[in-house]
C-alpha cells in the first residue's frame, strides 16, 4: 500500500522537484519557505522520499524500503537537526555534529539528508558554522531547510540554497483535506472561515482549544480597536493575559490582523494572515497605514516586555494604552 504524504495544492512545485530528480539535478540545499501551517514540513518529508526512493520511474513511490523507513522516521540516512534554546534555534554544537555526520558515507544508498526545520530561528553563529558544509557539500549530502521567512538567513547561506515557496491551498482544497481527516463539516467551515486555505492553522484550530480562544479574542480585539472601545480593549487584553501562553498566541494573531488591516488600506491583491477578514477591513477603513504600523510597534514592544519577564497583566494595560495613543 502506498502511504505518501498527502500534499494539497502546490502541484507545480511537486512537478518541478520530480523533474529535477529525473534530470539528476536535485539541489544539494533546498529551502522551503512559506507561512506557518502551509505544509512545509510535510513537503520536506515528501522531498526526502523523492531523493531516496528506489523506484526510479515513480519516485516517490511510498512503497519501497527507503520510502517506508522515511515515513516511520527511522531511515538511517535521514537526520533531523534538534532544536535548542527558547527561540527554537540550533546550537553551534548541533551544527558541528551535523557537519561531522555529513562527512560520513550513506548507509543505504547514495545520499544522506539533513533536515533543518524552522531554520529561520537559527542564530548567526549557527548559520556561520553551517556555511562551509552548504557551500562545499560532500557529494552525498543534501540539506533541507524550512522557514517562514528568509529574512533572518545570511545572504551568504541563502545564495547557496535553492529556495522554493510553499503556498496555502484554495479553500475548497482545504475543506477536502480536512474532510479526509474526518473533522465534522460544521467545524471545518468555522476553521476555514478563520484561516482560509492554511491547512496547518485549520487543523490547529480544530484540535487546539487555546488557538480557538486566542483567535476569537484577536478578532474581538480588532473590532474593539476599530471602534476605539478602550474599555473592551482593556477587558479583552486583561482576560487573555490571565495565561501567558494564551496571551502570546492572542498577540501573535492580533498582530496578523493589524498586518492585514495595513495591507487592506493599501489596496491590491494579497494573502490574508489574520483570523477575521471583516474585522481587519473595518479597522483598515478607520485608520491610516501609518497608525496601524504604530500599533504593530506597540504589539512588538509587548512581546519584548513578556520576554523580559514583565508581568502579563502589566503588559496588557501598557499595550492597551499604547494602542489607544498610537
Ligand atoms: Zn519509494
PDB file of N, CA, C and O and ligand atoms in Angstrom, residues 49 52-55 59-67, ligand 1:
ATOM      1  N   UNK A  49      11.675  11.603   0.523  1.00  0.00           N
ATOM      2  CA  UNK A  49      11.297  10.362  -0.147  1.00  0.00           C
ATOM      3  C   UNK A  49      11.653  10.420  -1.633  1.00  0.00           C
ATOM      4  O   UNK A  49      12.137   9.441  -2.207  1.00  0.00           O
ATOM      5  N   UNK A  52      15.414   9.736  -1.997  1.00  0.00           N
ATOM      6  CA  UNK A  52      15.942   8.414  -1.645  1.00  0.00           C
ATOM      7  C   UNK A  52      15.150   7.243  -2.228  1.00  0.00           C
ATOM      8  O   UNK A  52      15.588   6.092  -2.119  1.00  0.00           O
ATOM      9  N   UNK A  53      13.986   7.524  -2.832  1.00  0.00           N
ATOM     10  CA  UNK A  53      13.127   6.445  -3.339  1.00  0.00           C
ATOM     11  C   UNK A  53      13.886   5.536  -4.313  1.00  0.00           C
ATOM     12  O   UNK A  53      14.694   5.989  -5.124  1.00  0.00           O
ATOM     13  N   UNK A  54      13.600   4.238  -4.196  1.00  0.00           N
ATOM     14  CA  UNK A  54      14.295   3.269  -5.051  1.00  0.00           C
ATOM     15  C   UNK A  54      13.610   3.093  -6.406  1.00  0.00           C
ATOM     16  O   UNK A  54      14.168   2.487  -7.306  1.00  0.00           O
ATOM     17  N   UNK A  55      12.391   3.609  -6.519  1.00  0.00           N
ATOM     18  CA  UNK A  55      11.638   3.445  -7.759  1.00  0.00           C
ATOM     19  C   UNK A  55      11.940   4.610  -8.700  1.00  0.00           C
ATOM     20  O   UNK A  55      11.347   5.685  -8.597  1.00  0.00           O
ATOM     21  N   UNK A  59       9.238   7.885  -8.442  1.00  0.00           N
ATOM     22  CA  UNK A  59       9.633   8.472  -7.164  1.00  0.00           C
ATOM     23  C   UNK A  59       8.836   9.746  -6.869  1.00  0.00           C
ATOM     24  O   UNK A  59       8.629  10.533  -7.789  1.00  0.00           O
ATOM     25  N   UNK A  60       8.383   9.948  -5.638  1.00  0.00           N
ATOM     26  CA  UNK A  60       8.460   8.991  -4.531  1.00  0.00           C
ATOM     27  C   UNK A  60       7.296   8.003  -4.590  1.00  0.00           C
ATOM     28  O   UNK A  60       6.151   8.401  -4.817  1.00  0.00           O
ATOM     29  N   UNK A  61       7.590   6.720  -4.391  1.00  0.00           N
ATOM     30  CA  UNK A  61       6.551   5.700  -4.558  1.00  0.00           C
ATOM     31  C   UNK A  61       5.760   5.459  -3.276  1.00  0.00           C
ATOM     32  O   UNK A  61       4.613   5.041  -3.323  1.00  0.00           O
ATOM     33  N   UNK A  62       6.377   5.704  -2.133  1.00  0.00           N
ATOM     34  CA  UNK A  62       5.670   5.464  -0.864  1.00  0.00           C
ATOM     35  C   UNK A  62       5.629   3.996  -0.487  1.00  0.00           C
ATOM     36  O   UNK A  62       5.044   3.638   0.537  1.00  0.00           O
ATOM     37  N   UNK A  63       6.235   3.136  -1.310  1.00  0.00           N
ATOM     38  CA  UNK A  63       6.140   1.695  -1.045  1.00  0.00           C
ATOM     39  C   UNK A  63       7.496   1.047  -0.788  1.00  0.00           C
ATOM     40  O   UNK A  63       7.586   0.058  -0.062  1.00  0.00           O
ATOM     41  N   UNK A  64       8.546   1.545  -1.422  1.00  0.00           N
ATOM     42  CA  UNK A  64       9.849   0.872  -1.304  1.00  0.00           C
ATOM     43  C   UNK A  64      10.385   0.988   0.124  1.00  0.00           C
ATOM     44  O   UNK A  64       9.840   1.722   0.949  1.00  0.00           O
ATOM     45  N   UNK A  65      11.476   0.272   0.372  1.00  0.00           N
ATOM     46  CA  UNK A  65      12.014   0.241   1.734  1.00  0.00           C
ATOM     47  C   UNK A  65      12.405   1.647   2.213  1.00  0.00           C
ATOM     48  O   UNK A  65      12.064   2.057   3.325  1.00  0.00           O
ATOM     49  N   UNK A  66      13.100   2.380   1.349  1.00  0.00           N
ATOM     50  CA  UNK A  66      13.524   3.723   1.744  1.00  0.00           C
ATOM     51  C   UNK A  66      12.330   4.622   2.078  1.00  0.00           C
ATOM     52  O   UNK A  66      12.324   5.315   3.094  1.00  0.00           O
ATOM     53  N   UNK A  67      11.314   4.608   1.200  1.00  0.00           N
ATOM     54  CA  UNK A  67      10.128   5.433   1.448  1.00  0.00           C
ATOM     55  C   UNK A  67       9.484   5.070   2.787  1.00  0.00           C
ATOM     56  O   UNK A  67       9.107   5.941   3.571  1.00  0.00           O
TER      57      UNK A  67
HETATM   58 ZN1  LIG B   1       9.952   4.723  -2.856  1.00  0.00          ZN
END
